[in-house]
CSV table of C-alpha atoms in Angstrom, one decimal:
chain,number,residue,atom,x,y,z
A,1,MET,CA,21.3,1.7,1.6
A,2,LEU,CA,22.2,0.3,-1.7
A,3,ARG,CA,20.4,-2.8,-1.3
A,4,MET,CA,17.2,-0.6,0.0
A,5,MET,CA,17.5,1.3,-3.4
A,6,TRP,CA,17.5,-1.9,-4.9
A,7,GLU,CA,14.6,-3.0,-3.2
A,8,PHE,CA,12.7,0.0,-3.9
A,9,PHE,CA,13.6,0.3,-7.7
A,10,LYS,CA,12.4,-3.4,-7.8
A,11,ALA,CA,9.0,-2.4,-6.2
A,12,GLY,CA,8.5,0.9,-8.5
A,13,LEU,CA,9.5,-2.0,-11.5
A,14,PHE,CA,6.8,-4.3,-10.7
A,15,ALA,CA,4.2,-2.7,-8.5
A,16,VAL,CA,2.1,-2.1,-11.8
A,17,GLY,CA,-1.3,-0.2,-10.8
A,18,GLY,CA,-0.5,2.4,-8.3
A,19,GLY,CA,1.1,2.9,-4.8
A,20,MET,CA,-1.5,0.5,-3.3
A,21,ALA,CA,0.3,-2.1,-5.4
A,22,THR,CA,3.7,-1.5,-3.6
A,23,ILE,CA,2.5,-2.6,-0.2
A,24,PRO,CA,3.4,-6.5,-0.6
A,25,PHE,CA,6.8,-5.5,-1.7
A,26,LEU,CA,7.1,-3.1,1.3
A,27,GLN,CA,5.6,-5.8,3.6
A,28,ALA,CA,8.3,-8.3,2.3
A,29,MET,CA,10.9,-5.8,2.8
A,30,GLY,CA,9.9,-5.2,6.0
A,31,GLU,CA,10.1,-9.4,6.9
A,32,LYS,CA,13.0,-9.9,5.2
A,33,TYR,CA,15.4,-6.6,6.1
A,34,GLY,CA,13.6,-5.4,9.4
A,35,TYR,CA,13.5,-1.9,7.9
A,36,PHE,CA,10.1,-1.8,9.7
A,37,THR,CA,7.3,-3.8,11.3
A,38,SER,CA,4.0,-4.9,10.2
A,39,GLU,CA,2.3,-2.3,12.7
A,40,GLU,CA,4.7,0.5,11.5
A,41,LEU,CA,3.7,-0.4,7.9
A,42,LEU,CA,-0.1,0.4,8.9
A,43,ASP,CA,1.2,3.6,10.2
A,44,MET,CA,3.0,4.0,6.9
A,45,ILE,CA,-0.2,3.2,4.9
A,46,ALA,CA,-2.3,5.8,6.9
A,47,VAL,CA,0.0,8.5,6.9
A,48,SER,CA,0.7,8.1,3.3
A,49,GLU,CA,-3.0,8.0,2.6
A,50,SER,CA,-3.9,11.3,4.7
A,51,THR,CA,-0.8,13.2,3.1
A,52,PRO,CA,-1.1,15.0,-0.5
A,53,GLY,CA,0.7,13.3,-3.1
A,54,ALA,CA,1.3,9.8,-4.8
A,55,ILE,CA,0.6,7.0,-2.2
A,56,GLY,CA,3.8,4.9,-3.4
A,57,ILE,CA,5.9,7.9,-3.2
A,58,ASN,CA,4.9,8.8,0.3
A,59,MET,CA,5.3,5.4,1.5
A,60,ALA,CA,8.7,5.1,0.2
A,61,THR,CA,9.6,8.6,1.4
A,62,TYR,CA,8.6,7.4,4.8
A,63,ALA,CA,9.9,4.0,4.4
A,64,GLY,CA,13.3,5.5,3.7
A,65,ILE,CA,13.2,7.6,6.5
A,66,LYS,CA,12.2,5.2,8.7
A,67,ALA,CA,15.3,2.9,7.4
A,68,HIS,CA,18.0,5.5,6.6
A,69,GLY,CA,17.2,9.1,7.8
A,70,PRO,CA,16.6,11.6,5.5
A,71,LEU,CA,18.9,10.8,3.0
A,72,GLY,CA,17.3,7.3,2.8
A,73,GLY,CA,13.9,9.0,2.2
A,74,ILE,CA,15.1,10.9,-0.9
A,75,LEU,CA,16.8,7.9,-2.5
A,76,ALA,CA,14.2,5.3,-1.7
A,77,THR,CA,11.6,7.8,-3.5
A,78,ILE,CA,14.2,8.3,-6.7
A,79,ALA,CA,14.9,4.5,-6.7
A,80,LEU,CA,11.0,3.9,-6.7
A,81,VAL,CA,10.2,6.2,-9.6
A,82,THR,CA,13.5,5.4,-11.8
A,83,GLY,CA,11.8,1.9,-13.1
A,84,PRO,CA,8.8,3.4,-14.0
A,85,ILE,CA,10.0,6.5,-15.7
A,86,ILE,CA,12.1,4.1,-17.8
A,87,ILE,CA,9.3,1.9,-18.6
A,88,ILE,CA,7.5,5.0,-19.8
A,89,LEU,CA,10.0,6.7,-21.7
A,90,ILE,CA,10.5,3.1,-23.7
A,91,ILE,CA,6.6,2.7,-23.9
A,92,ALA,CA,6.6,6.1,-25.3
A,93,ARG,CA,8.8,5.3,-28.1
A,94,MET,CA,7.2,2.3,-29.0
A,95,ILE,CA,3.6,3.0,-28.8
A,96,LEU,CA,2.6,4.1,-32.1
A,97,ALA,CA,4.6,1.4,-34.0
A,98,PHE,CA,2.6,-1.3,-31.8
A,99,LYS,CA,-0.6,0.3,-31.1
A,100,ASN,CA,-2.7,-2.2,-33.3
A,101,SER,CA,-0.7,-5.1,-32.0
A,102,LYS,CA,-2.8,-8.2,-30.4
A,103,ILE,CA,0.2,-8.9,-28.3
A,104,VAL,CA,0.7,-5.4,-26.8
A,105,LYS,CA,-3.3,-5.2,-26.3
A,106,ASP,CA,-3.2,-9.1,-24.8
A,107,ALA,CA,-0.3,-7.6,-22.7
A,108,PHE,CA,-2.4,-4.7,-20.9
A,109,SER,CA,-5.4,-7.2,-20.7
A,110,THR,CA,-2.7,-9.3,-18.8
A,111,LEU,CA,-1.8,-6.8,-16.6
A,112,ARG,CA,-5.5,-5.5,-15.5
A,113,PRO,CA,-6.3,-8.8,-13.1
A,114,ALA,CA,-2.8,-9.0,-12.1
A,115,THR,CA,-2.7,-5.6,-10.7
A,116,ALA,CA,-6.4,-6.3,-9.3
A,117,GLY,CA,-4.6,-9.1,-7.3
A,118,LEU,CA,-1.6,-7.2,-6.1
A,119,ILE,CA,-4.1,-4.3,-4.8
A,120,LEU,CA,-6.4,-6.7,-3.2
A,121,GLY,CA,-3.7,-9.0,-1.6
A,122,ALA,CA,-2.6,-5.3,-0.1
A,123,MET,CA,-5.9,-4.7,0.8
A,124,SER,CA,-6.4,-8.2,2.8
A,125,THR,CA,-3.2,-7.9,4.6
A,126,VAL,CA,-4.3,-4.2,5.9
A,127,LEU,CA,-7.4,-5.6,6.9
A,128,VAL,CA,-5.8,-8.5,9.0
A,129,LEU,CA,-3.3,-6.2,10.5
A,130,THR,CA,-5.8,-3.7,11.7
A,131,LEU,CA,-8.9,-6.3,12.7
A,132,VAL,CA,-6.7,-9.4,14.1
A,133,ASP,CA,-4.7,-9.3,17.3
A,134,THR,CA,-2.3,-12.4,17.1
A,135,LYS,CA,-0.3,-11.2,20.3
A,136,ALA,CA,-3.7,-11.2,22.7
A,137,PHE,CA,-4.7,-14.7,21.0
A,138,ALA,CA,-0.9,-16.1,21.6
A,139,GLN,CA,-1.1,-15.3,25.4
A,140,THR,CA,-4.8,-16.1,25.9
A,141,GLY,CA,-5.4,-19.1,23.6
A,142,ASN,CA,-8.8,-17.7,23.4
A,143,PHE,CA,-10.3,-17.2,19.8
A,144,MET,CA,-12.5,-15.0,21.4
A,145,SER,CA,-9.4,-12.5,22.0
A,146,LEU,CA,-8.0,-12.6,18.1
A,147,LEU,CA,-10.5,-10.0,16.6
A,148,ARG,CA,-10.1,-6.7,17.9
A,149,PRO,CA,-13.8,-5.5,18.5
A,150,ILE,CA,-13.6,-1.8,18.0
A,151,PRO,CA,-11.7,-2.1,14.7
A,152,LEU,CA,-14.2,-4.5,13.5
A,153,GLY,CA,-17.4,-2.9,14.8
A,154,LEU,CA,-15.7,0.1,13.0
A,155,PHE,CA,-15.1,-1.2,9.5
A,156,ALA,CA,-18.6,-2.7,9.9
A,157,ALA,CA,-20.5,0.5,10.8
A,158,PHE,CA,-18.2,2.1,7.6
A,159,THR,CA,-18.8,-0.9,5.2
A,160,LEU,CA,-22.9,-0.1,5.8
A,161,ILE,CA,-22.5,3.7,5.7
A,162,LEU,CA,-20.6,3.4,2.6
A,163,PHE,CA,-23.2,0.6,1.2
A,164,LYS,CA,-26.3,3.1,2.5
A,165,PHE,CA,-24.7,6.3,1.0
A,166,LYS,CA,-23.3,5.7,-2.2
A,167,ASN,CA,-22.5,9.3,-3.1
A,168,LEU,CA,-20.7,10.0,0.0
A,169,SER,CA,-17.5,12.2,-0.6
A,170,PRO,CA,-14.5,10.4,0.1
A,171,LEU,CA,-13.3,13.4,1.8
A,172,TRP,CA,-15.7,12.8,4.3
A,173,ILE,CA,-14.8,9.5,4.3
A,174,ILE,CA,-11.0,10.0,5.2
A,175,VAL,CA,-12.0,13.0,7.6
A,176,ALA,CA,-14.3,10.5,9.5
A,177,GLY,CA,-11.7,7.9,9.8
A,178,ALA,CA,-9.0,9.9,10.6
A,179,GLY,CA,-11.2,11.4,13.5
A,180,ILE,CA,-12.1,8.0,14.8
A,181,GLY,CA,-8.7,6.7,14.5
A,182,ILE,CA,-7.2,9.8,16.6
A,183,VAL,CA,-10.1,9.5,19.2
A,184,LEU,CA,-9.6,5.9,19.8
A,185,GLY,CA,-5.7,5.6,19.3
A,186,LEU,CA,-6.2,2.9,16.6
């Protein structure tokens, strides 16, 4: 359980940019320690996105429970938020002294693209896990069985709808996605 706490502490410390930036860390944790599979990670993301609260905290709680039960969920959540709290306290003490520093401004400018890269990587992982069926491809060897047609079609339809109706409320997008996922068992 200490190893799990250490991994979540590192994820919280280095996943700059919010909960989606924790996904690569969670994926590596699942692969390295076997706490959960890629499919279970997708479920964690879906549940965390659809429940109230910060996605990173929801995912840490869910993953901790999956790995070590309720106590694991509590400890994973505490471990995830400890690093950022320490960083925030340090920055709060020093921000006034260095607010005009070029080095500090450059450091924050560097974090933006790094964070975007982490989130883009997480998004591509989720898309591949959702749209690609490697098991079917391994069984048949047929490239046509590599793509999952229903999720691919739904993704394409949702993308077109989002481009067509740019002012569509995120609430309706989440409700529609959840409804379709429940009906189709995705």
